[in-house]
PDB file of C-alpha atoms in Angstrom:
ATOM      1  CA  MET A   1       1.705 -12.953  26.703  1.00 60.00           C
ATOM      2  CA  ARG A   2       1.616 -16.654  25.869  1.00 72.00           C
ATOM      3  CA  LEU A   3      -1.907 -16.900  27.232  1.00 73.00           C
ATOM      4  CA  TRP A   4      -3.107 -14.229  24.805  1.00 78.00           C
ATOM      5  CA  ARG A   5      -1.455 -15.972  21.877  1.00 87.00           C
ATOM      6  CA  ARG A   6      -3.234 -19.248  22.510  1.00 92.00           C
ATOM      7  CA  PRO A   7      -6.735 -18.091  21.468  1.00 94.00           C
ATOM      8  CA  PHE A   8      -5.382 -16.898  18.130  1.00 94.00           C
ATOM      9  CA  ARG A   9      -3.643 -20.231  17.650  1.00 95.00           C
ATOM     10  CA  VAL A  10      -6.992 -21.949  18.191  1.00 96.00           C
ATOM     11  CA  ILE A  11      -8.508 -19.683  15.536  1.00 96.00           C
ATOM     12  CA  ARG A  12      -5.690 -20.418  13.080  1.00 96.00           C
ATOM     13  CA  GLU A  13      -6.038 -24.152  13.634  1.00 95.00           C
ATOM     14  CA  ASN A  14      -9.768 -23.930  12.929  1.00 96.00           C
ATOM     15  CA  LYS A  15      -9.855 -21.102  10.411  1.00 96.00           C
ATOM     16  CA  ARG A  16     -12.327 -22.850   8.118  1.00 97.00           C
ATOM     17  CA  ALA A  17     -14.866 -23.267  10.918  1.00 97.00           C
ATOM     18  CA  TYR A  18     -14.155 -19.699  12.024  1.00 98.00           C
ATOM     19  CA  LEU A  19     -14.861 -18.416   8.518  1.00 98.00           C
ATOM     20  CA  PHE A  20     -18.111 -20.356   8.173  1.00 98.00           C
ATOM     21  CA  ILE A  21     -19.323 -19.224  11.593  1.00 98.00           C
ATOM     22  CA  ASN A  22     -18.565 -15.624  10.640  1.00 98.00           C
ATOM     23  CA  LEU A  23     -20.537 -16.003   7.431  1.00 98.00           C
ATOM     24  CA  GLY A  24     -23.398 -17.626   9.297  1.00 97.00           C
ATOM     25  CA  ALA A  25     -23.563 -15.093  12.124  1.00 97.00           C
ATOM     26  CA  TYR A  26     -23.374 -11.953  10.007  1.00 97.00           C
ATOM     27  CA  GLY A  27     -25.442 -13.548   7.252  1.00 97.00           C
ATOM     28  CA  LEU A  28     -28.315 -14.444   9.582  1.00 97.00           C
ATOM     29  CA  ALA A  29     -28.334 -10.964  11.088  1.00 96.00           C
ATOM     30  CA  LEU A  30     -28.399  -9.405   7.622  1.00 96.00           C
ATOM     31  CA  ALA A  31     -31.148 -11.815   6.598  1.00 97.00           C
ATOM     32  CA  GLY A  32     -33.164 -10.668   9.599  1.00 95.00           C
ATOM     33  CA  PHE A  33     -32.496  -7.071   8.589  1.00 95.00           C
ATOM     34  CA  ALA A  34     -33.822  -7.811   5.103  1.00 95.00           C
ATOM     35  CA  VAL A  35     -36.911  -9.435   6.610  1.00 94.00           C
ATOM     36  CA  GLY A  36     -37.453  -6.353   8.775  1.00 92.00           C
ATOM     37  CA  LEU A  37     -37.262  -4.133   5.707  1.00 92.00           C
ATOM     38  CA  ALA A  38     -39.644  -6.338   3.753  1.00 93.00           C
ATOM     39  CA  PHE A  39     -42.140  -6.757   6.591  1.00 90.00           C
ATOM     40  CA  PRO A  40     -42.309  -3.537   8.650  1.00 86.00           C
ATOM     41  CA  GLU A  41     -44.966  -5.037  10.900  1.00 86.00           C
ATOM     42  CA  LEU A  42     -42.386  -7.485  12.274  1.00 82.00           C
ATOM     43  CA  ASN A  43     -40.065  -4.617  13.111  1.00 77.00           C
ATOM     44  CA  ALA A  44     -42.939  -2.746  14.747  1.00 81.00           C
ATOM     45  CA  ALA A  45     -43.757  -5.830  16.821  1.00 80.00           C
ATOM     46  CA  ARG A  46     -40.145  -6.073  18.004  1.00 74.00           C
ATOM     47  CA  GLY A  47     -40.171  -2.382  18.901  1.00 73.00           C
ATOM     48  CA  ALA A  48     -43.387  -2.828  20.863  1.00 77.00           C
ATOM     49  CA  ALA A  49     -41.877  -5.797  22.692  1.00 73.00           C
ATOM     50  CA  LEU A  50     -38.884  -3.689  23.735  1.00 68.00           C
ATOM     51  CA  GLU A  51     -41.265  -1.025  24.997  1.00 71.00           C
ATOM     52  CA  ASP A  52     -43.366  -3.532  26.916  1.00 69.00           C
ATOM     53  CA  ASP A  53     -40.459  -5.265  28.657  1.00 68.00           C
ATOM     54  CA  GLY A  54     -38.964  -1.948  29.788  1.00 66.00           C
ATOM     55  CA  THR A  55     -35.825  -2.124  27.638  1.00 69.00           C
ATOM     56  CA  ALA A  56     -36.556   1.139  25.828  1.00 67.00           C
ATOM     57  CA  ASP A  57     -37.212   2.989  29.101  1.00 75.00           C
ATOM     58  CA  LEU A  58     -34.014   1.613  30.618  1.00 74.00           C
ATOM     59  CA  VAL A  59     -31.967   2.787  27.639  1.00 77.00           C
ATOM     60  CA  TYR A  60     -33.491   6.261  27.837  1.00 77.00           C
ATOM     61  CA  GLN A  61     -32.699   6.523  31.551  1.00 83.00           C
ATOM     62  CA  LEU A  62     -29.105   5.340  31.205  1.00 83.00           C
ATOM     63  CA  VAL A  63     -28.030   6.961  27.941  1.00 86.00           C
ATOM     64  CA  PHE A  64     -27.076  10.199  29.720  1.00 89.00           C
ATOM     65  CA  THR A  65     -24.718   8.322  32.068  1.00 92.00           C
ATOM     66  CA  PRO A  66     -22.311   6.535  29.698  1.00 93.00           C
ATOM     67  CA  PRO A  67     -20.151   4.719  32.308  1.00 94.00           C
ATOM     68  CA  LEU A  68     -23.194   3.141  33.960  1.00 94.00           C
ATOM     69  CA  PHE A  69     -24.799   2.491  30.592  1.00 93.00           C
ATOM     70  CA  ALA A  70     -21.648   0.700  29.407  1.00 96.00           C
ATOM     71  CA  LEU A  71     -21.683  -1.524  32.501  1.00 96.00           C
ATOM     72  CA  VAL A  72     -25.323  -2.456  31.925  1.00 94.00           C
ATOM     73  CA  ILE A  73     -24.661  -3.207  28.248  1.00 94.00           C
ATOM     74  CA  LEU A  74     -21.674  -5.349  29.188  1.00 97.00           C
ATOM     75  CA  ALA A  75     -23.666  -7.237  31.819  1.00 96.00           C
ATOM     76  CA  VAL A  76     -26.467  -7.988  29.359  1.00 94.00           C
ATOM     77  CA  ASN A  77     -24.062  -9.063  26.631  1.00 96.00           C
ATOM     78  CA  VAL A  78     -22.001 -11.261  28.938  1.00 97.00           C
ATOM     79  CA  PHE A  79     -24.714 -12.933  30.972  1.00 96.00           C
ATOM     80  CA  ARG A  80     -27.834 -13.032  28.822  1.00 94.00           C
ATOM     81  CA  LEU A  81     -26.297 -13.381  25.377  1.00 94.00           C
ATOM     82  CA  SER A  82     -22.879 -14.969  25.881  1.00 97.00           C
ATOM     83  CA  LEU A  83     -23.573 -17.276  28.818  1.00 97.00           C
ATOM     84  CA  LEU A  84     -27.292 -18.035  28.649  1.00 97.00           C
ATOM     85  CA  THR A  85     -27.653 -18.053  24.863  1.00 97.00           C
ATOM     86  CA  ILE A  86     -24.376 -19.586  23.660  1.00 98.00           C
ATOM     87  CA  VAL A  87     -22.211 -21.122  26.376  1.00 97.00           C
ATOM     88  CA  LEU A  88     -24.516 -22.794  28.896  1.00 97.00           C
ATOM     89  CA  PRO A  89     -26.755 -24.543  26.328  1.00 97.00           C
ATOM     90  CA  SER A  90     -23.633 -25.864  24.595  1.00 97.00           C
ATOM     91  CA  LEU A  91     -22.353 -27.298  27.877  1.00 97.00           C
ATOM     92  CA  ILE A  92     -25.504 -29.410  28.113  1.00 97.00           C
ATOM     93  CA  VAL A  93     -26.338 -30.260  24.493  1.00 97.00           C
ATOM     94  CA  PRO A  94     -23.668 -30.243  21.767  1.00 96.00           C
ATOM     95  CA  PHE A  95     -23.991 -27.244  19.436  1.00 97.00           C
ATOM     96  CA  ALA A  96     -27.193 -26.034  21.149  1.00 97.00           C
ATOM     97  CA  GLY A  97     -25.770 -22.544  21.572  1.00 97.00           C
ATOM     98  CA  LEU A  98     -25.349 -22.207  17.819  1.00 98.00           C
ATOM     99  CA  ALA A  99     -29.060 -22.852  17.283  1.00 97.00           C
ATOM    100  CA  PHE A 100     -30.129 -20.392  19.992  1.00 97.00           C
ATOM    101  CA  PHE A 101     -27.787 -17.769  18.604  1.00 97.00           C
ATOM    102  CA  ALA A 102     -29.131 -18.238  15.077  1.00 97.00           C
ATOM    103  CA  TYR A 103     -32.612 -17.332  16.303  1.00 96.00           C
ATOM    104  CA  TRP A 104     -31.245 -14.330  18.206  1.00 96.00           C
ATOM    105  CA  ALA A 105     -29.288 -13.114  15.168  1.00 97.00           C
ATOM    106  CA  VAL A 106     -32.347 -13.093  12.912  1.00 96.00           C
ATOM    107  CA  GLU A 107     -34.478 -11.436  15.581  1.00 93.00           C
ATOM    108  CA  THR A 108     -31.816  -8.794  16.183  1.00 93.00           C
ATOM    109  CA  GLY A 109     -31.514  -8.122  12.466  1.00 94.00           C
ATOM    110  CA  ILE A 110     -35.242  -7.404  12.354  1.00 92.00           C
ATOM    111  CA  THR A 111     -34.915  -5.059  15.333  1.00 90.00           C
ATOM    112  CA  LEU A 112     -32.107  -3.070  13.695  1.00 91.00           C
ATOM    113  CA  VAL A 113     -34.386  -1.711  10.975  1.00 91.00           C
ATOM    114  CA  ALA A 114     -35.049   1.929  11.843  1.00 87.00           C
ATOM    115  CA  SER A 115     -38.501   3.493  11.655  1.00 81.00           C
ATOM    116  CA  SER A 116     -37.452   7.147  11.335  1.00 85.00           C
ATOM    117  CA  PRO A 117     -34.715   9.255   9.703  1.00 89.00           C
ATOM    118  CA  GLU A 118     -33.191   9.858  13.141  1.00 87.00           C
ATOM    119  CA  GLY A 119     -33.118   6.126  13.701  1.00 86.00           C
ATOM    120  CA  TRP A 120     -31.215   5.548  10.469  1.00 91.00           C
ATOM    121  CA  VAL A 121     -28.648   8.164  11.492  1.00 90.00           C
ATOM    122  CA  ALA A 122     -28.230   6.356  14.809  1.00 87.00           C
ATOM    123  CA  ARG A 123     -27.440   3.183  12.895  1.00 90.00           C
ATOM    124  CA  ILE A 124     -24.240   4.755  11.532  1.00 91.00           C
ATOM    125  CA  PRO A 125     -22.215   4.574  14.780  1.00 90.00           C
ATOM    126  CA  HIS A 126     -24.220   1.560  15.920  1.00 91.00           C
ATOM    127  CA  SER A 127     -23.016  -0.418  12.904  1.00 94.00           C
ATOM    128  CA  LEU A 128     -19.543  -0.502  14.472  1.00 95.00           C
ATOM    129  CA  THR A 129     -21.079  -1.750  17.724  1.00 96.00           C
ATOM    130  CA  PHE A 130     -22.812  -4.466  15.731  1.00 95.00           C
ATOM    131  CA  ILE A 131     -19.565  -5.588  14.075  1.00 96.00           C
ATOM    132  CA  ILE A 132     -17.557  -5.612  17.315  1.00 97.00           C
ATOM    133  CA  GLU A 133     -20.107  -7.391  19.480  1.00 97.00           C
ATOM    134  CA  LEU A 134     -21.042  -9.928  16.834  1.00 97.00           C
ATOM    135  CA  GLN A 135     -17.373 -10.804  16.437  1.00 98.00           C
ATOM    136  CA  ALA A 136     -17.231 -11.530  20.165  1.00 98.00           C
ATOM    137  CA  TYR A 137     -20.168 -13.895  19.775  1.00 98.00           C
ATOM    138  CA  VAL A 138     -18.478 -15.518  16.773  1.00 98.00           C
ATOM    139  CA  LEU A 139     -15.514 -16.419  18.980  1.00 98.00           C
ATOM    140  CA  LEU A 140     -17.850 -17.968  21.543  1.00 98.00           C
ATOM    141  CA  LEU A 141     -19.717 -19.795  18.793  1.00 98.00           C
ATOM    142  CA  LEU A 142     -16.425 -21.197  17.546  1.00 98.00           C
ATOM    143  CA  GLY A 143     -15.685 -22.353  21.077  1.00 98.00           C
ATOM    144  CA  ALA A 144     -19.132 -23.950  21.344  1.00 98.00           C
ATOM    145  CA  TYR A 145     -18.578 -25.693  18.018  1.00 98.00           C
ATOM    146  CA  LEU A 146     -15.171 -27.011  19.069  1.00 97.00           C
ATOM    147  CA  LEU A 147     -16.629 -28.190  22.367  1.00 97.00           C
ATOM    148  CA  GLY A 148     -19.389 -30.097  20.617  1.00 96.00           C
ATOM    149  CA  ARG A 149     -17.009 -31.612  18.083  1.00 96.00           C
ATOM    150  CA  SER A 150     -14.514 -32.682  20.736  1.00 96.00           C
ATOM    151  CA  TRP A 151     -17.340 -34.069  22.846  1.00 96.00           C
ATOM    152  CA  LEU A 152     -18.906 -36.154  20.086  1.00 95.00           C
ATOM    153  CA  PHE A 153     -15.708 -37.054  18.235  1.00 94.00           C
ATOM    154  CA  PRO A 154     -12.977 -37.158  20.901  1.00 93.00           C
ATOM    155  CA  ARG A 155     -10.430 -38.902  18.700  1.00 90.00           C
ATOM    156  CA  ARG A 156     -10.254 -35.846  16.463  1.00 86.00           C
ATOM    157  CA  VAL A 157      -8.531 -34.007  19.319  1.00 86.00           C
ATOM    158  CA  GLY A 158      -6.480 -36.962  20.494  1.00 87.00           C
ATOM    159  CA  ALA A 159      -8.731 -37.757  23.455  1.00 89.00           C
ATOM    160  CA  LYS A 160      -9.356 -41.322  24.602  1.00 90.00           C
ATOM    161  CA  ASN A 161     -13.025 -40.873  25.403  1.00 94.00           C
ATOM    162  CA  ARG A 162     -15.821 -38.324  25.336  1.00 94.00           C
ATOM    163  CA  ARG A 163     -15.101 -37.122  28.841  1.00 93.00           C
ATOM    164  CA  GLN A 164     -11.574 -36.153  27.858  1.00 94.00           C
ATOM    165  CA  GLY A 165     -12.877 -34.676  24.624  1.00 93.00           C
ATOM    166  CA  TYR A 166     -15.367 -32.575  26.576  1.00 95.00           C
ATOM    167  CA  VAL A 167     -12.610 -31.233  28.827  1.00 94.00           C
ATOM    168  CA  ARG A 168     -10.373 -30.352  25.887  1.00 95.00           C
ATOM    169  CA  GLY A 169     -13.232 -28.639  24.111  1.00 95.00           C
ATOM    170  CA  LEU A 170     -14.033 -26.723  27.274  1.00 96.00           C
ATOM    171  CA  GLN A 171     -10.432 -25.546  27.462  1.00 95.00           C
ATOM    172  CA  ARG A 172     -10.627 -24.173  23.929  1.00 96.00           C
ATOM    173  CA  LEU A 173     -13.908 -22.464  24.696  1.00 97.00           C
ATOM    174  CA  GLY A 174     -12.297 -20.854  27.735  1.00 96.00           C
ATOM    175  CA  LEU A 175      -9.377 -19.597  25.666  1.00 96.00           C
ATOM    176  CA  LEU A 176     -11.663 -18.054  23.060  1.00 97.00           C
ATOM    177  CA  ALA A 177     -13.720 -16.413  25.791  1.00 97.00           C
ATOM    178  CA  LEU A 178     -10.755 -14.161  26.653  1.00 95.00           C
ATOM    179  CA  PRO A 179     -10.664 -12.116  23.416  1.00 96.00           C
ATOM    180  CA  ALA A 180     -14.463 -12.313  23.276  1.00 98.00           C
ATOM    181  CA  LEU A 181     -14.669 -10.561  26.644  1.00 97.00           C
ATOM    182  CA  VAL A 182     -12.268  -7.857  25.470  1.00 97.00           C
ATOM    183  CA  LEU A 183     -14.412  -7.239  22.395  1.00 98.00           C
ATOM    184  CA  LEU A 184     -17.558  -7.077  24.512  1.00 98.00           C
ATOM    185  CA  ILE A 185     -15.947  -4.470  26.763  1.00 98.00           C
ATOM    186  CA  VAL A 186     -14.856  -2.383  23.772  1.00 98.00           C
ATOM    187  CA  GLY A 187     -18.290  -2.743  22.188  1.00 97.00           C
ATOM    188  CA  ALA A 188     -20.106  -1.731  25.369  1.00 97.00           C
ATOM    189  CA  VAL A 189     -17.959   1.375  25.863  1.00 97.00           C
ATOM    190  CA  TRP A 190     -18.316   2.407  22.221  1.00 96.00           C
ATOM    191  CA  GLU A 191     -22.081   1.855  22.230  1.00 95.00           C
ATOM    192  CA  ALA A 192     -22.653   3.833  25.419  1.00 94.00           C
ATOM    193  CA  TYR A 193     -20.494   6.806  24.462  1.00 95.00           C
ATOM    194  CA  SER A 194     -21.528   6.905  20.805  1.00 93.00           C
ATOM    195  CA  LEU A 195     -25.198   7.040  21.763  1.00 89.00           C
ATOM    196  CA  ARG A 196     -24.505   9.854  24.204  1.00 90.00           C
ATOM    197  CA  TYR A 197     -22.157  12.025  22.167  1.00 92.00           C
ATOM    198  CA  PHE A 198     -22.357  11.119  18.458  1.00 89.00           C
ATOM    199  CA  ILE A 199     -26.027  10.699  17.587  1.00 88.00           C
ATOM    200  CA  HIS A 200     -27.136  14.298  18.101  1.00 86.00           C
ATOM    201  CA  PRO A 201     -24.253  15.909  16.138  1.00 89.00           C
ATOM    202  CA  LEU A 202     -24.721  13.414  13.308  1.00 89.00           C
ATOM    203  CA  THR A 203     -28.440  14.096  13.220  1.00 88.00           C
ATOM    204  CA  GLN A 204     -27.822  17.847  13.084  1.00 89.00           C
ATOM    205  CA  LEU A 205     -25.299  17.350  10.301  1.00 89.00           C
ATOM    206  CA  LEU A 206     -27.222  14.915   8.115  1.00 89.00           C
ATOM    207  CA  LEU A 207     -30.872  15.858   8.600  1.00 81.00           C
TER     208      LEU A 207
END
């Protein structure tokens, strides 16, 4: 139980940074959404890209098998987005993951704009997926920020040098990764099952 309390203590100790990262993450995604609404051709280009790289076909094939679909979603969110986009860049260059994520957030916001009434209905349950998964990334972003700050300014965390600061920042990132993983699991399960079982009834009800 103590292990699970420690991530929340890290959040409390850095609540201002946590708040600003939340505002930045959700704000950038919403800004991308606004751009997608204002410039439909950008949204169409993102949709075409998803078709070309096989993502759309993969979703269609897996949507009828929610357990497998949830595993694929989780794998993508953990490895491609969490590790490759946020964590690994931040281990090499301070705060790099925040910059990569900012680009992803805007791009994702553009992609979320629906092009049909059915698509807008699908956004209703997907909005909860968006909130859950983005919160997981916020925790990782906070960890990346604390890592970079401890690395560049080790005395702020009571470290003697940057090597010690790096290690302490890495420990905090590891702690925050625990609740982030839980949120990613919840988000993946909700996304897979909501797409399979909620979209059609909602469409029948609302359209």
